[in-house]
Tab-separated table of C-alpha atoms and ligand atoms in Angstrom:
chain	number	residue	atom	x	y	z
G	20	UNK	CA	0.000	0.000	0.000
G	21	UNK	CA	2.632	1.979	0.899
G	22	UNK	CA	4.624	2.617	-2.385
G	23	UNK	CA	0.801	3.281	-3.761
G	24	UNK	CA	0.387	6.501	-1.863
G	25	UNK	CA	3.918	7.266	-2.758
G	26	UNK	CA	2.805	6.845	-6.596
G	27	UNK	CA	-0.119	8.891	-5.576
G	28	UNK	CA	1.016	11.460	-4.305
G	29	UNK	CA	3.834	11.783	-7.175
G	30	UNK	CA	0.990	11.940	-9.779
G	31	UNK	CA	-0.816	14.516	-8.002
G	32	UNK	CA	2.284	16.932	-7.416
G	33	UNK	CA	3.219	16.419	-11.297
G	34	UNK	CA	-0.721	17.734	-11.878
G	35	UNK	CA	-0.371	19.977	-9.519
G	36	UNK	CA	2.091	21.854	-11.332
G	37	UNK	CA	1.012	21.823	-15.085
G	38	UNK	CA	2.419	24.345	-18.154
G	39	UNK	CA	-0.075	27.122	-17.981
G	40	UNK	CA	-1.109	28.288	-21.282
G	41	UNK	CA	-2.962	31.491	-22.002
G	42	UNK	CA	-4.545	32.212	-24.967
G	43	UNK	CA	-4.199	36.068	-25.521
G	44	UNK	CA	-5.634	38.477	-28.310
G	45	UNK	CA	-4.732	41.828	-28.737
G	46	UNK	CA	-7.782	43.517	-30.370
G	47	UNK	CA	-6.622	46.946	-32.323
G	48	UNK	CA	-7.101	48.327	-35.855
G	49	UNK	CA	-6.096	45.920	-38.408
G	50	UNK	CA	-2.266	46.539	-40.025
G	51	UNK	CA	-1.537	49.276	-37.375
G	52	UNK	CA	1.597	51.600	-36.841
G	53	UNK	CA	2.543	54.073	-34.937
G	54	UNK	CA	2.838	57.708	-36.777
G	55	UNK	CA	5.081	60.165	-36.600
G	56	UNK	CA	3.909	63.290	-34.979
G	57	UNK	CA	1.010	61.978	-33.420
G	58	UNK	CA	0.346	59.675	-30.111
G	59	UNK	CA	-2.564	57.158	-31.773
G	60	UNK	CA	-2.327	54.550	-34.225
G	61	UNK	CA	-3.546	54.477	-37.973
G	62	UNK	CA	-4.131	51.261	-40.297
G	63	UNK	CA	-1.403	50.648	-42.558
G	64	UNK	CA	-1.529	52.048	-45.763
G	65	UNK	CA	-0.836	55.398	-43.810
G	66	UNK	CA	-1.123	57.812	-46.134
G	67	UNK	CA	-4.888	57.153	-46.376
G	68	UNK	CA	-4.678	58.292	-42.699
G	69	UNK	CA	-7.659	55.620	-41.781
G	70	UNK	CA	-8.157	53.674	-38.756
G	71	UNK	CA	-9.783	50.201	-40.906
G	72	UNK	CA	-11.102	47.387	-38.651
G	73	UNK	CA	-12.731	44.822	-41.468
G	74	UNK	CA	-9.906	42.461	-40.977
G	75	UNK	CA	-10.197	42.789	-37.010
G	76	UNK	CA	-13.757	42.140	-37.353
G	77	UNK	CA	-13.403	39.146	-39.735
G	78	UNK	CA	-10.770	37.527	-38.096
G	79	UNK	CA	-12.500	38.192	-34.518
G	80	UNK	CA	-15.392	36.496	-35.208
G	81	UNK	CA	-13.048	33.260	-36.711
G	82	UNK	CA	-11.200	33.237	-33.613
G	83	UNK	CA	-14.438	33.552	-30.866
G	84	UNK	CA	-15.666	30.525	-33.460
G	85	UNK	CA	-12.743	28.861	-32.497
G	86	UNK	CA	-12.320	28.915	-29.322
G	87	UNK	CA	-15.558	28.032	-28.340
G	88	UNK	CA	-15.067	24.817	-30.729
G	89	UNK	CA	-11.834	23.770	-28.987
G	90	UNK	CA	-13.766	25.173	-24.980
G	91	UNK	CA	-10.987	27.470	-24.777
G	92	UNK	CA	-11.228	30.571	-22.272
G	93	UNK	CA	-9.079	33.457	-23.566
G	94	UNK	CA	-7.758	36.755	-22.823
G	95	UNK	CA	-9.011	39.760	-24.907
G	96	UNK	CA	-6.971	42.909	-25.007
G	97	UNK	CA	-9.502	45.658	-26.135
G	98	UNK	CA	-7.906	48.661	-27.381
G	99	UNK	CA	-11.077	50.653	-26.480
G	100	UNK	CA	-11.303	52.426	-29.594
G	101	UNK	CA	-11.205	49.246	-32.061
G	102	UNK	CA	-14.339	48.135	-29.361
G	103	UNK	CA	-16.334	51.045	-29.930
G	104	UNK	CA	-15.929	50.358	-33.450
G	105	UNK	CA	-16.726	46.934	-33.468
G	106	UNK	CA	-20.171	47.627	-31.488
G	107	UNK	CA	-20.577	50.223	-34.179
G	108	UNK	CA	-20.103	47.672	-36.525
G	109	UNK	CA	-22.790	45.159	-35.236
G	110	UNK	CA	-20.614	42.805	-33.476
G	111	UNK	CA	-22.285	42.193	-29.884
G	112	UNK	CA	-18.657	42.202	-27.965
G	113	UNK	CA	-20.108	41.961	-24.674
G	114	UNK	CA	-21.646	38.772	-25.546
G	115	UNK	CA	-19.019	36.987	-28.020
G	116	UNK	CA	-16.578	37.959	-25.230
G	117	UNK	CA	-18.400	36.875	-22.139
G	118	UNK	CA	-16.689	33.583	-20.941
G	119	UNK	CA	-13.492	35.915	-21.684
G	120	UNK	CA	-11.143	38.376	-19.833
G	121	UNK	CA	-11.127	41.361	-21.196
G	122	UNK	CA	-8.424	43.398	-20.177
G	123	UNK	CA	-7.363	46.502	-21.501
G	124	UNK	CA	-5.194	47.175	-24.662
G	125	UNK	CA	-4.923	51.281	-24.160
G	126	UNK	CA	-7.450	53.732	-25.645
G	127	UNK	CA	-6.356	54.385	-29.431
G	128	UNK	CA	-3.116	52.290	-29.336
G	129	UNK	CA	-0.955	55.158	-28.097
G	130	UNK	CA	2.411	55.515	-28.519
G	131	UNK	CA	3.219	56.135	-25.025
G	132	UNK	CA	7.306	56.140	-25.440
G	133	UNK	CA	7.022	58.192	-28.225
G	134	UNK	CA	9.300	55.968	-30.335
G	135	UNK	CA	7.940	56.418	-33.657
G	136	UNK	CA	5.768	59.254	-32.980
G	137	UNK	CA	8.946	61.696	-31.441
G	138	UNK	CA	6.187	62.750	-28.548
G	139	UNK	CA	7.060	60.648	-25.116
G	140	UNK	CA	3.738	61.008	-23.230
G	141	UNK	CA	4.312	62.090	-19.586
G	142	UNK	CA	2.572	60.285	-16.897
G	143	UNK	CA	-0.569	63.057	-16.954
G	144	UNK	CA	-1.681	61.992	-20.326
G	145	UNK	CA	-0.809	58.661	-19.846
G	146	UNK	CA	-3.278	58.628	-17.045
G	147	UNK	CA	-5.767	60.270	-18.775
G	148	UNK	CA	-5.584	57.762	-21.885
G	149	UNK	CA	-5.614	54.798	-19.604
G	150	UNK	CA	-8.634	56.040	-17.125
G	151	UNK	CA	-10.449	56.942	-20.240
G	152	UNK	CA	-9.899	53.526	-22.074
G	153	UNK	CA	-10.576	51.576	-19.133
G	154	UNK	CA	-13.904	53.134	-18.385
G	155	UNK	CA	-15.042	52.896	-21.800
G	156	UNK	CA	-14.268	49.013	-21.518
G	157	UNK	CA	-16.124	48.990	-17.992
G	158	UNK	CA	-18.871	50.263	-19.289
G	159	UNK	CA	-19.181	48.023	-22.377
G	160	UNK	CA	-18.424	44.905	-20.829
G	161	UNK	CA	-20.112	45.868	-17.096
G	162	UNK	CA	-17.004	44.327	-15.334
G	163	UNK	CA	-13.783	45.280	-13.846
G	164	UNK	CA	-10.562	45.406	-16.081
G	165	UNK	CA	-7.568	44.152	-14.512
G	166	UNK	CA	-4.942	42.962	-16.741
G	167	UNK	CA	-3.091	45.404	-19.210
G	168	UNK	CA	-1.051	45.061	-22.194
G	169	UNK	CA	0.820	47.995	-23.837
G	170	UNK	CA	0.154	48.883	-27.167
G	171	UNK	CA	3.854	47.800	-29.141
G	172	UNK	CA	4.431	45.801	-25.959
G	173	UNK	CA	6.203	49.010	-24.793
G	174	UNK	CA	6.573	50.319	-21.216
G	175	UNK	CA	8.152	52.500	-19.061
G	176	UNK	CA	8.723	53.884	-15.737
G	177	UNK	CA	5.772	56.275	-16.031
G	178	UNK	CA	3.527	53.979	-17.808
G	179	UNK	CA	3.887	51.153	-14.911
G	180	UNK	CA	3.965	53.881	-12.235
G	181	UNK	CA	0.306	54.950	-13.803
G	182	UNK	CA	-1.221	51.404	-14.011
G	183	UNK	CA	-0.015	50.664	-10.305
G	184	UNK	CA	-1.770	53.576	-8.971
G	185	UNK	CA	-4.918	52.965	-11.174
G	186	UNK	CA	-4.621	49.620	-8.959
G	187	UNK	CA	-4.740	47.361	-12.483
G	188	UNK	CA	-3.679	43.568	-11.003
G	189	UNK	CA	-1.015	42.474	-14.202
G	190	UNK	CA	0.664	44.435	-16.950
G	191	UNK	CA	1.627	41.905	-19.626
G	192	UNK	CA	3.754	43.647	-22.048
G	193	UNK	CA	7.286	42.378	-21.250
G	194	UNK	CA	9.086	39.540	-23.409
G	195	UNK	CA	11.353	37.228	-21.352
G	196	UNK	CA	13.504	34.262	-22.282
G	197	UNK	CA	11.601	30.972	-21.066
G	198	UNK	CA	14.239	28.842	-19.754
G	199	UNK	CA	16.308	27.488	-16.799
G	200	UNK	CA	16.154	31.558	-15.051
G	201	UNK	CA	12.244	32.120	-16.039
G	202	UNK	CA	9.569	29.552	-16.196
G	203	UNK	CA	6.447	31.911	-17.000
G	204	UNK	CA	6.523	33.064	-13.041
G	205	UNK	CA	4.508	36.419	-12.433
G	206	UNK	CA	7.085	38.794	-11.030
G	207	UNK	CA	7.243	42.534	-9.577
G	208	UNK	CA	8.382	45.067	-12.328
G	209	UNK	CA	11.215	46.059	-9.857
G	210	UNK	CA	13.013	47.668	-12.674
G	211	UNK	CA	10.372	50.213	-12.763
G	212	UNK	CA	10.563	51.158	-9.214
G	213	UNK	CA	6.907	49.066	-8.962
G	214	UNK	CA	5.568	46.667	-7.370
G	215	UNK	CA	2.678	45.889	-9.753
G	216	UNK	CA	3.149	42.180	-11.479
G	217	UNK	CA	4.029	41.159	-15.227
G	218	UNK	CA	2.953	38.222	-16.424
G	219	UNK	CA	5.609	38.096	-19.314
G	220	UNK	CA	5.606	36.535	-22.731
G	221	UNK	CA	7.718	34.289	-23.620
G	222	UNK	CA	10.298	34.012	-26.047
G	223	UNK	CA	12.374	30.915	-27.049
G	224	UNK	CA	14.582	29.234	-29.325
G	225	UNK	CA	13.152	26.559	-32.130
G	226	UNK	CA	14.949	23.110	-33.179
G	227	UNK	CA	17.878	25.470	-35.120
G	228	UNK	CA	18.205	27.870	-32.710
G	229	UNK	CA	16.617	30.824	-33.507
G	230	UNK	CA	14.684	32.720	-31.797
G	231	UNK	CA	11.214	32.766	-31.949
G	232	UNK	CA	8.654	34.835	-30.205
G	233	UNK	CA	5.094	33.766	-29.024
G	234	UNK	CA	3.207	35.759	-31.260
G	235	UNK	CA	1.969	34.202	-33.945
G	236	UNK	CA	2.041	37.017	-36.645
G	237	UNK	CA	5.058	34.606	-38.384
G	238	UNK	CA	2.639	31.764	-39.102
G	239	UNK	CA	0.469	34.274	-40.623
G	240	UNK	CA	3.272	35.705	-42.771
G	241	UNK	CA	4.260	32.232	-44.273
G	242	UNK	CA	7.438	32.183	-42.093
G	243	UNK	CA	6.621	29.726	-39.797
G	244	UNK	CA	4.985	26.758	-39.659
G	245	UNK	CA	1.895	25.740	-36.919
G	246	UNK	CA	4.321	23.083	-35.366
G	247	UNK	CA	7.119	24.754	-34.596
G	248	UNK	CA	4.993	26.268	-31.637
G	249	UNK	CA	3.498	22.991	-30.291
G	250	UNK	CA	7.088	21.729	-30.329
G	251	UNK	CA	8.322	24.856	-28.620
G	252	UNK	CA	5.398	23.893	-25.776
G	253	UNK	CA	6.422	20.249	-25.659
G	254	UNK	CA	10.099	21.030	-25.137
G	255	UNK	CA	9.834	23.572	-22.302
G	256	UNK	CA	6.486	22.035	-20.395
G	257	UNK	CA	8.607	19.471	-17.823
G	258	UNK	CA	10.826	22.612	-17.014
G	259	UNK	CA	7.337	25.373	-16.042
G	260	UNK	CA	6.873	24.117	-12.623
G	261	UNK	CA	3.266	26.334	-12.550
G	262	UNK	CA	4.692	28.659	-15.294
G	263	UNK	CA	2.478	30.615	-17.643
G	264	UNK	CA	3.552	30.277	-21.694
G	265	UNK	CA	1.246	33.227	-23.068
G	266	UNK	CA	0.195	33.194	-27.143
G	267	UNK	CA	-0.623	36.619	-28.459
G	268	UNK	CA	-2.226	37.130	-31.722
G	269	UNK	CA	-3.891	39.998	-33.956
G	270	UNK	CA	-7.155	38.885	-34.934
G	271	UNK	CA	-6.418	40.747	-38.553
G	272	UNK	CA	-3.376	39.245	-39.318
G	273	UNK	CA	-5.814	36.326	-40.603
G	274	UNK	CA	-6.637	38.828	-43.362
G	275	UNK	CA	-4.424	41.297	-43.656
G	276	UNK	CA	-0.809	40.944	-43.555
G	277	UNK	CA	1.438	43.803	-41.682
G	278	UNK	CA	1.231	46.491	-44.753
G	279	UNK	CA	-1.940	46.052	-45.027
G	280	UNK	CA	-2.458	43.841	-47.952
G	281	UNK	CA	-5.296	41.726	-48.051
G	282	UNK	CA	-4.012	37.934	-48.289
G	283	UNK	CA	-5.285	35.913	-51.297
G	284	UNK	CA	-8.373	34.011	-50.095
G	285	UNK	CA	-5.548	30.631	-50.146
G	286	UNK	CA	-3.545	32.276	-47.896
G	287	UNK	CA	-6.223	33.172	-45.635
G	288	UNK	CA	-7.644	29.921	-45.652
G	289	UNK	CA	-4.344	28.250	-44.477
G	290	UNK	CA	-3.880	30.941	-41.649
G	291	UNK	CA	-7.312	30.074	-40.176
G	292	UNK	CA	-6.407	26.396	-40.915
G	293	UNK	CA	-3.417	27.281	-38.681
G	294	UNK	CA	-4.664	29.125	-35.937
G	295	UNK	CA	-6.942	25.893	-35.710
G	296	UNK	CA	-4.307	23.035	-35.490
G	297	UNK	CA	-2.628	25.188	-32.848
G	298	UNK	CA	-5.456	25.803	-30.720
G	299	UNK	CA	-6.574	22.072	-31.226
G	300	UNK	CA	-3.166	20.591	-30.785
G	301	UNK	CA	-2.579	22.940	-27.965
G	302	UNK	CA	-5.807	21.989	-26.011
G	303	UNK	CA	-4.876	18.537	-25.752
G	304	UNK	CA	-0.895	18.581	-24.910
G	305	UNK	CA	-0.854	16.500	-22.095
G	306	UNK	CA	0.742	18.446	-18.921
G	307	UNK	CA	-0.604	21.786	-19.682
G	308	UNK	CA	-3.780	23.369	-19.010
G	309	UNK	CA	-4.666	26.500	-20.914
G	310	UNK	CA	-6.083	29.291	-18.379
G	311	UNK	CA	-7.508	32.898	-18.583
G	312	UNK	CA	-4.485	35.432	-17.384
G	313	UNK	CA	-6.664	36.727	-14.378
G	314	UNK	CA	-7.890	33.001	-13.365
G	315	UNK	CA	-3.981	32.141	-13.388
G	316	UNK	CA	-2.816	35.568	-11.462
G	317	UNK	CA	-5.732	34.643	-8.709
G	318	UNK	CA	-4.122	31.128	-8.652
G	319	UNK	CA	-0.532	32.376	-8.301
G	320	UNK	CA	-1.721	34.493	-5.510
G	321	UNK	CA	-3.435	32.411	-3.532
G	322	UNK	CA	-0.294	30.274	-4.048
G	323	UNK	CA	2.079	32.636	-1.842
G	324	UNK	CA	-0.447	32.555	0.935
G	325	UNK	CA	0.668	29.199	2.495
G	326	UNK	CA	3.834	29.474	1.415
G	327	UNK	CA	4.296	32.860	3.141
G	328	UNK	CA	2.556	30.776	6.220
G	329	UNK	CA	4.790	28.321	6.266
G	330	UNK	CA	7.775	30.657	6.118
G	331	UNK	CA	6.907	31.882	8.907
G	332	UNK	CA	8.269	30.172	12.122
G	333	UNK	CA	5.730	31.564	14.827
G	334	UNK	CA	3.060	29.652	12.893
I	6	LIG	ZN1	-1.664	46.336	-30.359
């Protein structure tokens, strides 16, 4: 009997501590850059100087489609503008999106660094684009908004520094290496001076050794294939120890490709066909379990509680 527990109890620690997966969308104007002189975004061709959300509404309704066919609970990043739009549109967000997150994907896709733009927004109008976007969302969705993700996955000290205070519970913006120093942990963003957490995305290394990023915009642009993610999951999974691997994908880039060109109805095709055999083979990898970004932060935290407890030698 005894070696039986043993075997028990070995199983359940090894279920215990699954690869996390989340499923994350970031929901903004199809083909979008940054512009020079200005703080929001515009849909590529620029010159028209349109904000265009067909392919965001096409390829949002394929991917909602999806994931309920596969039972997959994702997390949307609204950029509150491209929302509006989409309501505008006809789509019933609130609805499509309600076994969702939705977190919060800035109002108009600002360039808060001012990289492209040349305009660095200080922590005043940050605040004001951030209360502004998250209320709209509120509103819309009748819910609370807690996880954030920067529009060109680009943050900075004031940027973090206004999220913390608006008391958001994640920013998700930062790339790290997955490997032997990070497993997907949530961590403080210490090198902002805050003590709000990140729940990272990954980057990693396919079978040649390059390195690949968890976006899947390179499967949509014919430069990488569907598998070469699965195998990246497969290879890291016994090292996550509770970790969180976060996908990230632009609902237009099913459509439209990053200048704005419409793919040929083939090439669309074979994206959605894709964005399918990931989400199907990544539903069934045994060891992982894909989770919402909020359902896994609440997890995580109440995590540290015992631990903490246990720490502690008075207890
Ligand atoms: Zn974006």
């Amino acid at each position: 009997m005894f070696p039986a527990v043993i075997l028990t109890i070995t199983k359940m620690a090894k279920i215990d501590k699954p690869l996390y997966i989340a499923i994350s969308l970031d929901i903004d104007p199809d083909a979008n850059s940054a512009v020079e002189g200005r703080h929001d975004a515009l849909s590529h061709p620029l010159k028209d100087g349109r904000v265009s959300i067909e392919a965001c509404k096409m390829g949002l309704q394929k991917t909602f489609d999806l994931l309920n066919k596969y039972n997959i609970e994702a997390t949307l990043f609204y950029e509150a503008r491209t929302a509006q739009m989409l309501i505008e549109d006809g789509l019933d967000l609130p609805k499509l999106s309600e076994r969702h997150e939705v977190s919060c994907h800035s109002l108009k896709h600002e360039d808060f660094l001012g990289k492209v733009s040349g305009l660095p927004m200080g922590k005043k109008s940050i605040e004001e684009v951030v209360v502004k976007a998250r209320e709209i969302l509120k509103k819309m969705f009748k819910r609370e908004i807690k996880g954030f993700r920067a529009p060109y996955t680009r943050i900075n000290q004031p940027v973090v520094k206004v999220l913390e205070r608006l008391g958001f519970k994640y920013d998700s913006s930062e790339t790290v290496s997955f490997g032997a120093e990070w497993v997907g942990n949530p961590f403080p963003l210490e090198a902002y001076d805050s003590g709000l957490m990140e729940l990272a995305l990954p980057c990693f290394y396919d079978t040649k050794g390059e390195k690949m990023s968890s976006y899947l915009w390179a499967v949509f642009e014919g430069r990488r294939d569907f598998g070469e993610y699965i195998d990246a999951v497969l290879r890291v999974k016994d090292m996550a120890n509770g970790g969180l691997f976060i996908f990230s994908t632009h609902p237009w880039h099913l459509y439209v490709d990053c200048t704005g060109r419409p793919f040929s109805e083939k090439q669309a095709r074979s994206n959605l066909q894709n964005l399918e055999q990931i989400l199907s083979h990544l539903s069934q990898v045994h060891g992982t379990q894909i989770i919402r970004q909020d359902k896994y932060m609440e997890k995580w935290l109440v995590k540290q509680i015992p631990q903490s407890l246990q720490s502690d030698p008075v207890r």
